Coordinates of C-alpha atoms and ligand atoms in Angstrom, one line a residue:
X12 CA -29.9 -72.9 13.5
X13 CA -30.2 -69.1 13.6
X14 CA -27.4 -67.3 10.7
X15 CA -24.3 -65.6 12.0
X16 CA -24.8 -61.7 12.5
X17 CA -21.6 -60.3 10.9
X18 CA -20.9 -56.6 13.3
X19 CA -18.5 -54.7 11.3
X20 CA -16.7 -51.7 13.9
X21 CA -15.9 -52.7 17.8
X22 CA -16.7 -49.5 19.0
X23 CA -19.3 -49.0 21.3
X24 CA -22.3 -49.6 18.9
X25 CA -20.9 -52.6 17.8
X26 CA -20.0 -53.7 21.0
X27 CA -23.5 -53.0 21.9
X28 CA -25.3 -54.9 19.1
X29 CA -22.7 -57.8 20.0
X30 CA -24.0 -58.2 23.7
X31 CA -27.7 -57.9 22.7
X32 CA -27.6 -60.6 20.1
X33 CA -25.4 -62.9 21.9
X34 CA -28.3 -62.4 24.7
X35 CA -30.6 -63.4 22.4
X36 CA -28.1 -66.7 21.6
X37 CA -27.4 -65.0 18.0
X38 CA -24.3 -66.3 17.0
X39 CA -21.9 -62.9 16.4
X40 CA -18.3 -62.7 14.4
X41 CA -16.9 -59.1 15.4
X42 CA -14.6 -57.4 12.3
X43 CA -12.3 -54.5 13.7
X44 CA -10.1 -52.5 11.0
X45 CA -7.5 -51.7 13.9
X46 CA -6.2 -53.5 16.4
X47 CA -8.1 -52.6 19.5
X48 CA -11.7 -52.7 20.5
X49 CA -13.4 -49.5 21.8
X50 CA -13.4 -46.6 18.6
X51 CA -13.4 -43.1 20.3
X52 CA -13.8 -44.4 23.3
X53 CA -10.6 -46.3 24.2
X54 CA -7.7 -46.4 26.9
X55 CA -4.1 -46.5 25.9
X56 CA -0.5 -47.0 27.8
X57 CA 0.8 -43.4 26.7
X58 CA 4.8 -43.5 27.2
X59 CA 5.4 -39.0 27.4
X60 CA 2.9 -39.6 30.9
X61 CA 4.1 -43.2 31.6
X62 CA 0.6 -44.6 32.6
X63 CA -2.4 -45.9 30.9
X64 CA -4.8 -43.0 30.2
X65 CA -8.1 -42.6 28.0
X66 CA -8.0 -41.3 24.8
X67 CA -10.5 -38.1 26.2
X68 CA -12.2 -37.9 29.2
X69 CA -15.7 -39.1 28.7
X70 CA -18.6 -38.3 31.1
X71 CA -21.9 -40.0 31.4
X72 CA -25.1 -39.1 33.5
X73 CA -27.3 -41.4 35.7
X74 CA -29.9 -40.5 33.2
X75 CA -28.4 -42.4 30.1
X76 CA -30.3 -45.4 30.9
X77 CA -28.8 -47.5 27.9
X78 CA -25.4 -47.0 28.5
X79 CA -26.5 -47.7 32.8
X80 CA -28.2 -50.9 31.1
X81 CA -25.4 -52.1 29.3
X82 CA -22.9 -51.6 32.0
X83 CA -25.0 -54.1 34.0
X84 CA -25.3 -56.1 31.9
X85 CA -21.6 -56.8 31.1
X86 CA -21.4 -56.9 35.1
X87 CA -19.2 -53.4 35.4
X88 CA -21.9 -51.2 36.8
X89 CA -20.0 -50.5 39.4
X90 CA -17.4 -48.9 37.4
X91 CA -18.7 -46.2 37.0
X92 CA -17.8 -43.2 39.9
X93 CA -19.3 -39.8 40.5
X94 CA -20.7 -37.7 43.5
X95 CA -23.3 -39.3 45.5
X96 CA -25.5 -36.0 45.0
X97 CA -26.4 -34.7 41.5
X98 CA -24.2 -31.8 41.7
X99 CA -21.9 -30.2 39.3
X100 CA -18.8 -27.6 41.0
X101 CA -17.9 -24.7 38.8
X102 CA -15.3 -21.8 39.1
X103 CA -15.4 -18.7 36.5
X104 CA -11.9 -17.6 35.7
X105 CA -12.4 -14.5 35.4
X106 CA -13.9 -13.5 38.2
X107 CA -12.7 -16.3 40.6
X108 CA -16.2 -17.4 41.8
X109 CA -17.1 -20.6 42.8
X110 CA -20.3 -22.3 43.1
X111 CA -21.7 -25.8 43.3
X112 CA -25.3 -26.5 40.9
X113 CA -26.9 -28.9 43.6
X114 CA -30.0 -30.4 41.2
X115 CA -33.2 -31.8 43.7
X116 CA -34.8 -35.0 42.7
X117 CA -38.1 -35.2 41.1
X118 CA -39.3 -33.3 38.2
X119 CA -40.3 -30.3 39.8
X120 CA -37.0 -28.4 40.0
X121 CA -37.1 -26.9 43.5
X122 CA -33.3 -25.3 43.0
X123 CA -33.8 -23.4 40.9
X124 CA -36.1 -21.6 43.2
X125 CA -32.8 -21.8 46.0
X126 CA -30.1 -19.3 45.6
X127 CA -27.3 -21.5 47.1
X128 CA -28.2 -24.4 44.5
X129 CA -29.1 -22.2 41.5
X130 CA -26.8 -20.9 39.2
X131 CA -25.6 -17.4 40.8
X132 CA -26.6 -14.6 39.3
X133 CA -29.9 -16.3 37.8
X134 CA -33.3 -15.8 39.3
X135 CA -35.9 -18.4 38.6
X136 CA -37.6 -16.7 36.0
X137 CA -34.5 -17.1 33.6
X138 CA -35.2 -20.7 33.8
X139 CA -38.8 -20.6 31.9
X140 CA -37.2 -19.6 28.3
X141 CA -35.8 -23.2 28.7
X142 CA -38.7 -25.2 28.0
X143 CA -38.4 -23.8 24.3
X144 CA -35.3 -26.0 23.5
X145 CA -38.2 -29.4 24.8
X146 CA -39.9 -28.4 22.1
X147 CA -37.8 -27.0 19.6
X148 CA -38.3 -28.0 15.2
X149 CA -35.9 -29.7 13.5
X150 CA -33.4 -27.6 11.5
X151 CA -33.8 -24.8 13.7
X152 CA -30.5 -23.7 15.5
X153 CA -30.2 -23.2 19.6
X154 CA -29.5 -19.8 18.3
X155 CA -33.0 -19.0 16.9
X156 CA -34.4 -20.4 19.9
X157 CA -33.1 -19.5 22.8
X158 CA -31.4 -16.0 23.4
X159 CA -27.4 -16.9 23.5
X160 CA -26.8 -14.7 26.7
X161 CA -27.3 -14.0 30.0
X162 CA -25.9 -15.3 33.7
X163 CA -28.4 -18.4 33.0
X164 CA -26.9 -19.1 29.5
X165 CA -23.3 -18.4 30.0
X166 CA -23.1 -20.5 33.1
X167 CA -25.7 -23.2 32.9
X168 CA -26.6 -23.6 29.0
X169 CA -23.7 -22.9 27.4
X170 CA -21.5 -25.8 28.7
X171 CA -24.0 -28.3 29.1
X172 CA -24.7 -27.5 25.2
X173 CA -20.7 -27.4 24.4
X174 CA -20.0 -30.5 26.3
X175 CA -22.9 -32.9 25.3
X176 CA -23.1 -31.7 21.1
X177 CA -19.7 -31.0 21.1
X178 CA -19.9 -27.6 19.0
X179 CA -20.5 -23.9 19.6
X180 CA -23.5 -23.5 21.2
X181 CA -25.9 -21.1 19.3
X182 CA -24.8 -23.2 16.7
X183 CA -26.1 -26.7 17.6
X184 CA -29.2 -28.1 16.6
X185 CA -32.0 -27.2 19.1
X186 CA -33.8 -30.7 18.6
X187 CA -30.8 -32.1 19.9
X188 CA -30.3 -29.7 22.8
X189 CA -34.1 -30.3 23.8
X190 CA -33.3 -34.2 23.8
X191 CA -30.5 -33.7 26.0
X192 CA -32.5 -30.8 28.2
X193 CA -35.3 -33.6 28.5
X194 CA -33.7 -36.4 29.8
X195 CA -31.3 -34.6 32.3
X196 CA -32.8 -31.5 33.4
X197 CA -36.4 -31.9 33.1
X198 CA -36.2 -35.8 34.7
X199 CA -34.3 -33.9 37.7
X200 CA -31.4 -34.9 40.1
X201 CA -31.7 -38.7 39.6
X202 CA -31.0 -38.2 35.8
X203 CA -28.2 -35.3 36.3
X204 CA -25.5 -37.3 38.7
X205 CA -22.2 -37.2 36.8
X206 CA -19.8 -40.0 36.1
X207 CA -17.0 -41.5 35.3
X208 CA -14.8 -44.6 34.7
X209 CA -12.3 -43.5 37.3
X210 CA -10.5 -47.0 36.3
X211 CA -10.5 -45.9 32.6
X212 CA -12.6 -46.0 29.9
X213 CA -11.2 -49.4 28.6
X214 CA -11.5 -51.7 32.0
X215 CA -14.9 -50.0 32.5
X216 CA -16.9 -50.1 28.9
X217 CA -14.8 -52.4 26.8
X218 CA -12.6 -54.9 28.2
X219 CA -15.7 -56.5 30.1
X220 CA -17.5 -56.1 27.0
X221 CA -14.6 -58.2 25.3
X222 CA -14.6 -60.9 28.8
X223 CA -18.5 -61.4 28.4
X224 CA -18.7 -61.9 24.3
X225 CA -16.0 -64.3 24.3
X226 CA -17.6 -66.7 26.7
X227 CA -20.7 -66.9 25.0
X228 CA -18.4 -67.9 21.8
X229 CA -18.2 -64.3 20.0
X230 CA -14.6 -64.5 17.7
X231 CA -13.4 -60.6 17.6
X232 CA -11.1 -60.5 14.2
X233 CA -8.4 -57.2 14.9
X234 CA -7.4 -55.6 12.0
X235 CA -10.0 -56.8 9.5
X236 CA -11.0 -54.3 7.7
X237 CA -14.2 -54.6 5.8
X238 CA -13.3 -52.9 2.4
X239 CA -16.8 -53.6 0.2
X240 CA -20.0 -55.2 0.9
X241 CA -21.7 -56.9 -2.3
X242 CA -25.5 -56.1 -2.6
X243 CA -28.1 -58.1 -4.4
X244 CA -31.2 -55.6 -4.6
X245 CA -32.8 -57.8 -1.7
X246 CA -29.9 -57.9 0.5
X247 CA -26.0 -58.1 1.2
X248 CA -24.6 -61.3 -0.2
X249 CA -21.2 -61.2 0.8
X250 CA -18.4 -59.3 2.7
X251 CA -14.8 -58.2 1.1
X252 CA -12.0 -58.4 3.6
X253 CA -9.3 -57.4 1.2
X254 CA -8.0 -60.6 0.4
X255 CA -11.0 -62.6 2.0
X256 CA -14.8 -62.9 0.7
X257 CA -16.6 -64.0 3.4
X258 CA -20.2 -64.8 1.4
X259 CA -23.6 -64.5 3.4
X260 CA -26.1 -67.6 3.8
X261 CA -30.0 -66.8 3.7
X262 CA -30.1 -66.2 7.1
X263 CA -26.7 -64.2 7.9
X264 CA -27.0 -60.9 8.6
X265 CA -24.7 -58.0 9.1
X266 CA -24.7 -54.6 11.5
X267 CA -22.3 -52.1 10.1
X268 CA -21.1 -49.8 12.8
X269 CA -18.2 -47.9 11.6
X270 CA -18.1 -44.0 11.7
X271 CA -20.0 -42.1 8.9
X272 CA -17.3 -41.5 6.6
X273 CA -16.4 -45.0 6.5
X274 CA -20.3 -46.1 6.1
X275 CA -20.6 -44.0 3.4
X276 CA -17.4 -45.5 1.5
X277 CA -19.3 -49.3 1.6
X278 CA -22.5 -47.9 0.7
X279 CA -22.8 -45.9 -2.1
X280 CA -24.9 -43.2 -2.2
X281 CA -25.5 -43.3 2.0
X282 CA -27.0 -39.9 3.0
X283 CA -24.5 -39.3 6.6
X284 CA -23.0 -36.5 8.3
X285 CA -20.1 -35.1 6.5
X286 CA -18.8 -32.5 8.9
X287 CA -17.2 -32.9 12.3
X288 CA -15.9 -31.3 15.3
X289 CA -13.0 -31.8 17.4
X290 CA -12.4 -32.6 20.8
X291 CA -9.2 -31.6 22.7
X292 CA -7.8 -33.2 25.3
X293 CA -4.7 -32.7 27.9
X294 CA -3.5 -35.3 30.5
X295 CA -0.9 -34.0 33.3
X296 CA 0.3 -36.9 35.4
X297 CA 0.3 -35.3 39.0
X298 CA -1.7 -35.8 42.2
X299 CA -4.8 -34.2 42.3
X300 CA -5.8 -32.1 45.3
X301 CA -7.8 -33.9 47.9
X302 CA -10.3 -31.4 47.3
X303 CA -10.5 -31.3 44.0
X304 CA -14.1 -32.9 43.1
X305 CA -14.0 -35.4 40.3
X306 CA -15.5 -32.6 37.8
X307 CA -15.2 -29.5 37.9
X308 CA -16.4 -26.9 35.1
X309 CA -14.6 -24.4 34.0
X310 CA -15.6 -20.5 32.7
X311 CA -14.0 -17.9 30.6
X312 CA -11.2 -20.2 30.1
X313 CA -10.0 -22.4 27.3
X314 CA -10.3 -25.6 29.9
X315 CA -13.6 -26.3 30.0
X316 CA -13.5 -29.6 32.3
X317 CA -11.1 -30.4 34.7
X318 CA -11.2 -34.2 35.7
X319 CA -9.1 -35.6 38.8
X320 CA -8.0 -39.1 38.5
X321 CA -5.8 -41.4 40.4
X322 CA -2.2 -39.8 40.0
X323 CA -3.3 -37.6 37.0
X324 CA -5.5 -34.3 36.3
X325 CA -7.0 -34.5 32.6
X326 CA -9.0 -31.9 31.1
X327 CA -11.2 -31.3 28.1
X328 CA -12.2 -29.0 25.4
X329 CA -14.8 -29.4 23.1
X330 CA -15.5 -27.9 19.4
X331 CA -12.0 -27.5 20.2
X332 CA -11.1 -26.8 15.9
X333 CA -9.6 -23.8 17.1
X334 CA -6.7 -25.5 19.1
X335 CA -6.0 -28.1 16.3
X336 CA -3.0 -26.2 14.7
X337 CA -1.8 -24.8 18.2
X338 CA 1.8 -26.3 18.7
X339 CA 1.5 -28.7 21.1
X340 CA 3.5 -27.5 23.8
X341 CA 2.3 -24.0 23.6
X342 CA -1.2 -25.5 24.2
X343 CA -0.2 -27.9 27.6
X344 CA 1.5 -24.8 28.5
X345 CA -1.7 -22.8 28.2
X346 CA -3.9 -25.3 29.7
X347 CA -1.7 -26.3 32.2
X348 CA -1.4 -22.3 33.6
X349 CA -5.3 -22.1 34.0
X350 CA -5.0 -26.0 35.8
X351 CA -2.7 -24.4 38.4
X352 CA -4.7 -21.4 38.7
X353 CA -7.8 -23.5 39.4
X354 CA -5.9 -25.9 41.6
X355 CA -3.5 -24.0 43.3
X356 CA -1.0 -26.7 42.4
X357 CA 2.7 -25.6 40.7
X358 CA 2.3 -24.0 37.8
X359 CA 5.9 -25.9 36.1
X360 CA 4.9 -27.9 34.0
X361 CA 3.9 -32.2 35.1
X362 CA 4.6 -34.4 32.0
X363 CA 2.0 -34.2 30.1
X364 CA 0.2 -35.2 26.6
X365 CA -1.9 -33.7 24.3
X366 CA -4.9 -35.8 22.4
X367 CA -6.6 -34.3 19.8
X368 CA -9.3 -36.1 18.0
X369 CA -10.2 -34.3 14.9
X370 CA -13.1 -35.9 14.0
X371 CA -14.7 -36.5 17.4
X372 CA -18.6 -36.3 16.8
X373 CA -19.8 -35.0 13.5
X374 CA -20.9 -31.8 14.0
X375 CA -24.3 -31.3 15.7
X376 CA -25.8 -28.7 13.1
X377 CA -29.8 -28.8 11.9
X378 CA -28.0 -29.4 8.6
X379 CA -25.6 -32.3 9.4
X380 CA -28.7 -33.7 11.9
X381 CA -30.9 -34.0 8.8
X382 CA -28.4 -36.4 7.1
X383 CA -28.5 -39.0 9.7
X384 CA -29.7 -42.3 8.5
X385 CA -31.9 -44.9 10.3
X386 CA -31.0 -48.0 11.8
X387 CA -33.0 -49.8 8.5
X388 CA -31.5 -50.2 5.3
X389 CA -32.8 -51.3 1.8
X390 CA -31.0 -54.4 2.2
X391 CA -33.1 -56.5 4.7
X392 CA -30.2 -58.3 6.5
X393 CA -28.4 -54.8 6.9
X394 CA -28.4 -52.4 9.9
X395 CA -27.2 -49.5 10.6
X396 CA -25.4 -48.4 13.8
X397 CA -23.1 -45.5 15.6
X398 CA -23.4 -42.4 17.6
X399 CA -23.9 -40.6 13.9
X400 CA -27.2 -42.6 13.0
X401 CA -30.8 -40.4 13.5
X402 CA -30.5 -41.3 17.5
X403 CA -32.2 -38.4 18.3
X404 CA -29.1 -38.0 20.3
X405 CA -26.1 -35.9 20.0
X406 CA -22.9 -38.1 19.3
X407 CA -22.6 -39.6 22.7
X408 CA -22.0 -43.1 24.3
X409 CA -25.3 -43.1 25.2
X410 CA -26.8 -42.7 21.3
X411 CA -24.0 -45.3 19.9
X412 CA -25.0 -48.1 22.7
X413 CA -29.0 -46.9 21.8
X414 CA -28.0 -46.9 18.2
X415 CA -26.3 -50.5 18.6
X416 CA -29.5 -51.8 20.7
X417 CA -31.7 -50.5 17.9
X418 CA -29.7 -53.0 15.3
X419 CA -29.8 -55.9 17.2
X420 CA -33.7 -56.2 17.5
X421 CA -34.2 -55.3 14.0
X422 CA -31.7 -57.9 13.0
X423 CA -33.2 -60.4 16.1
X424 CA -36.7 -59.4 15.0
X425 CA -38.4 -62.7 13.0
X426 CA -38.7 -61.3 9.6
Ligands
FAD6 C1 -12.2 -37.2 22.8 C2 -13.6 -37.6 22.9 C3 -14.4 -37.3 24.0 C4 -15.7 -37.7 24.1 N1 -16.4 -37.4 25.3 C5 -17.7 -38.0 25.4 C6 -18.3 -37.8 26.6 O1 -17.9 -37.1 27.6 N2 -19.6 -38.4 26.8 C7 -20.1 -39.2 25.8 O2 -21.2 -39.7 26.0 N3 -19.5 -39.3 24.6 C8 -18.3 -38.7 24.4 N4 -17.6 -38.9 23.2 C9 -18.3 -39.6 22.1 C10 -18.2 -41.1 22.2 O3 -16.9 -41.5 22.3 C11 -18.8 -41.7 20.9 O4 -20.1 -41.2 20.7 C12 -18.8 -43.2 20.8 O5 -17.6 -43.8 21.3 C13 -19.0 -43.6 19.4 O6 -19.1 -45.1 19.3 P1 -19.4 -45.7 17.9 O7 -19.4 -47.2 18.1 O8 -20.6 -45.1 17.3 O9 -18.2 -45.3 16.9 P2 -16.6 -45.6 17.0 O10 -16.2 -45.5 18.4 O11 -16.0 -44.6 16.0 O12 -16.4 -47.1 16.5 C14 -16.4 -47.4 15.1 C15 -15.4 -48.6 15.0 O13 -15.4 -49.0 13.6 C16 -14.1 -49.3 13.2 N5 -14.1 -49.3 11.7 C17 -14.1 -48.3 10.9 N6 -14.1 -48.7 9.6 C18 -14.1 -50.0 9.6 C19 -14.1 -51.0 8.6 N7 -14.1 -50.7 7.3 N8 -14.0 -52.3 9.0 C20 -14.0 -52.7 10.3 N9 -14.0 -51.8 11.3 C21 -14.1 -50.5 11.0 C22 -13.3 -48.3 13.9 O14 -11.9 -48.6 14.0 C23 -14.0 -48.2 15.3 O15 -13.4 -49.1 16.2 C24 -16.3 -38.4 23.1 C25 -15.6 -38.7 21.9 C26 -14.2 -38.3 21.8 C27 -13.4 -38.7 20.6

């Protein structure tokens, strides 16, 4: 009989890992430090807007094949909601322009030679400086590759760079950019369709997650918080549960897919990320315009995404540090004036709440990119897993479900 594979962190990497191996007819135990599956990517009944609402609003793109993958196979691919084109609505605050990106199929990007699906203001030629991010070194910035300006760059680049590293975008590490440039842009409209888990995060990536593990036997232990792992030089011989030891047979194994800070707390001496960035987020319970498409960007504003759900409009702000000490009704206030001026709905105030996650993604410089560890350990029956793990990805559902696939087949593989 094949050892018990011991995941340590229910978020989506764990979660992951767990569906793989129980595939495989591994037999999984699940250890949770709180009491809810899901990590940073969870939905909770918030009593100031008296509904159940995510804890930020989380996009994904037809192109993140893993996370597409994974939804099928815990039978909720059709969970996920977006347009049925690859098109992306924007309106500039400032000047009060309006525009819809409308992507083609196929590598060969034919909008951008097409004024009305092009970004306005761009010519085709802009688009060409673009290839350098496919390319781009590590530990070079977006900054030294790409020249931060421009129609192209404010209205394109800029928020696609803000939104999927989650930091300021001359700033970010071009290898990352490039990856996300790569398997969006240059794949073409069948990668670039947005969605979303109009029923919540929660019902869409977790709870059938939960439904699927338990029937093939998983146990999920809430609030078991792994506190210290004990190594032999070979491998890790037994888990600390704070008040429980739970020791390893020969053939146990363990995936350990917490967040970076807590990785490096059980392993001493773990080279991870040690800086972050924070994501903003601000849910108005009110009914959305008809017209109002499910996503719609947002320029020279503080908003940066506006999303339209059932009986609520939520919005997002990434790298959002600079909001963190904002009062909190100062910022709904502020958000909720550029909402209404977006929306044309009443500017007093729906009731609202403000989540701010501090430590959203680490942050996505060359610097913190080069401390990202592998998926292998020293320990041979010890993976690593999470968004923060050398993905090749930004910190995004679709690196922590790659990251989590990654640990199951080296822990599946016969050794
Ligand atoms: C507000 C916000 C908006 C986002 N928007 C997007 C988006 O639009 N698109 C996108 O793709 N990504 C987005 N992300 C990123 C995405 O949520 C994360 O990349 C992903 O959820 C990370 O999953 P994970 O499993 O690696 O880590 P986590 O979700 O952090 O899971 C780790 C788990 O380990 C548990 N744990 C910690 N220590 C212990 C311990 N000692 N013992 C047991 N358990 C432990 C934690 O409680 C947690 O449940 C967003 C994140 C945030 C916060």
């Amino acid at each position: 009989m094949s050892g018990t594979v011991h995941i340590i962190g229910a978020g989506l990497a764990g979660l992951s890992a767990a569906v793989r191996l129980t595939s495989l007819g591994k037999p999984v135990v699940i250890h949770e430090a709180t009491a809810f599956a899901g990590g940073r990517c969870r939905s909770y009944h918030d009593a100031s807007v008296g509904m159940t609402i995510d804890n930020g609003n989380h996009l994904l793109l037809s192109g993140n094949h893993a996370a597409l993958d994974y939804l099928r196979d815990i039978g909720a691919a059709d969970r996920l909601i977006g347009p049925r084109q690859p098109e992306f609505s924007f309106v500039d605050l400032l000047s009060g322009e309006r525009w819809t990106l409308r992507f083609n199929d196929g590598p060969v990007p034919f909008w951008i030679f097409d004024p009305r699906r092009r970004v306005p203001g761009t010519s085709p030629f802009d688009y060409l400086p673009l290839a350098r991010l496919l390319w781009a070194p590590a530990g070079k910035t977006v900054g030294e590759v790409i020249t931060c300006k421009g129609a192209l760059y404010e209205r394109l680049v800029e928020p696609l760079i803000v939104a999927a590293l989650n930091i300021d975008a001359p700033l970010g590490a071009a290898r990352l950019a490039g990856a996300i440039v790569r398997e969006t842009l240059a794949v073409g409209g069948r990668a670039c369709r947005p969605l979303i888990a109009r029923e919540g995060l929660g019902p869409t990536l977790i709870e059938p997650a939960l439904a699927l593990l338990r029937q093939r036997g998983t146990t999920v232990r809430f609030e078991h918080q792994l506190r210290a792992v004990q190594f032999s030089a070979e491998r890790a011989e037994a888990l600390e549960f704070g008040g429980e030891t739970v020791a390893l047979n020969a053939d146990d194994a363990v995936v350990l897919a917490v967040p970076p800070y807590a990785a490096a707390s059980l392993i001493h001496g773990l080279e991870a990320p040690t800086e972050f960035r924070a994501i903003v987020n601000g849910h108005f319970r009110i009914e959305p315009p008809a017209e109002l498409p499910p996503i719609l960007g947002v320029l020279n504003a503080t908003v940066q995404w506006i999303f339209s759900f059932p009986g609520r409009v939520s919005v997002t702000i990434s790298a959002g540090d600079r909001l963190i000490d904002t009062p909190r009704e100062e910022l709904a206030r502020r958000i909720w004036d550029e909402v209404a001026r977006v929306t044309g709905l009443s500017r007093t105030l729906p009731p609202w709440q403000i989540v701010r996650e501090r430590r959203a993604t680490f942050a996505a410089t060359p610097a913190q990119d080069a401390k990202r560890p592998g998926t292998v350990t020293q320990w041979r029956n010890l993976a690593l897993a999470g968004d923060w793990t050398d993905t090749g990805l930004p910190a995004t559902i679709e690196g922590a479900i790659r990251s989590g696939n990654r640990a199951a087949d080296f822990i599946a593989k016969p050794s």
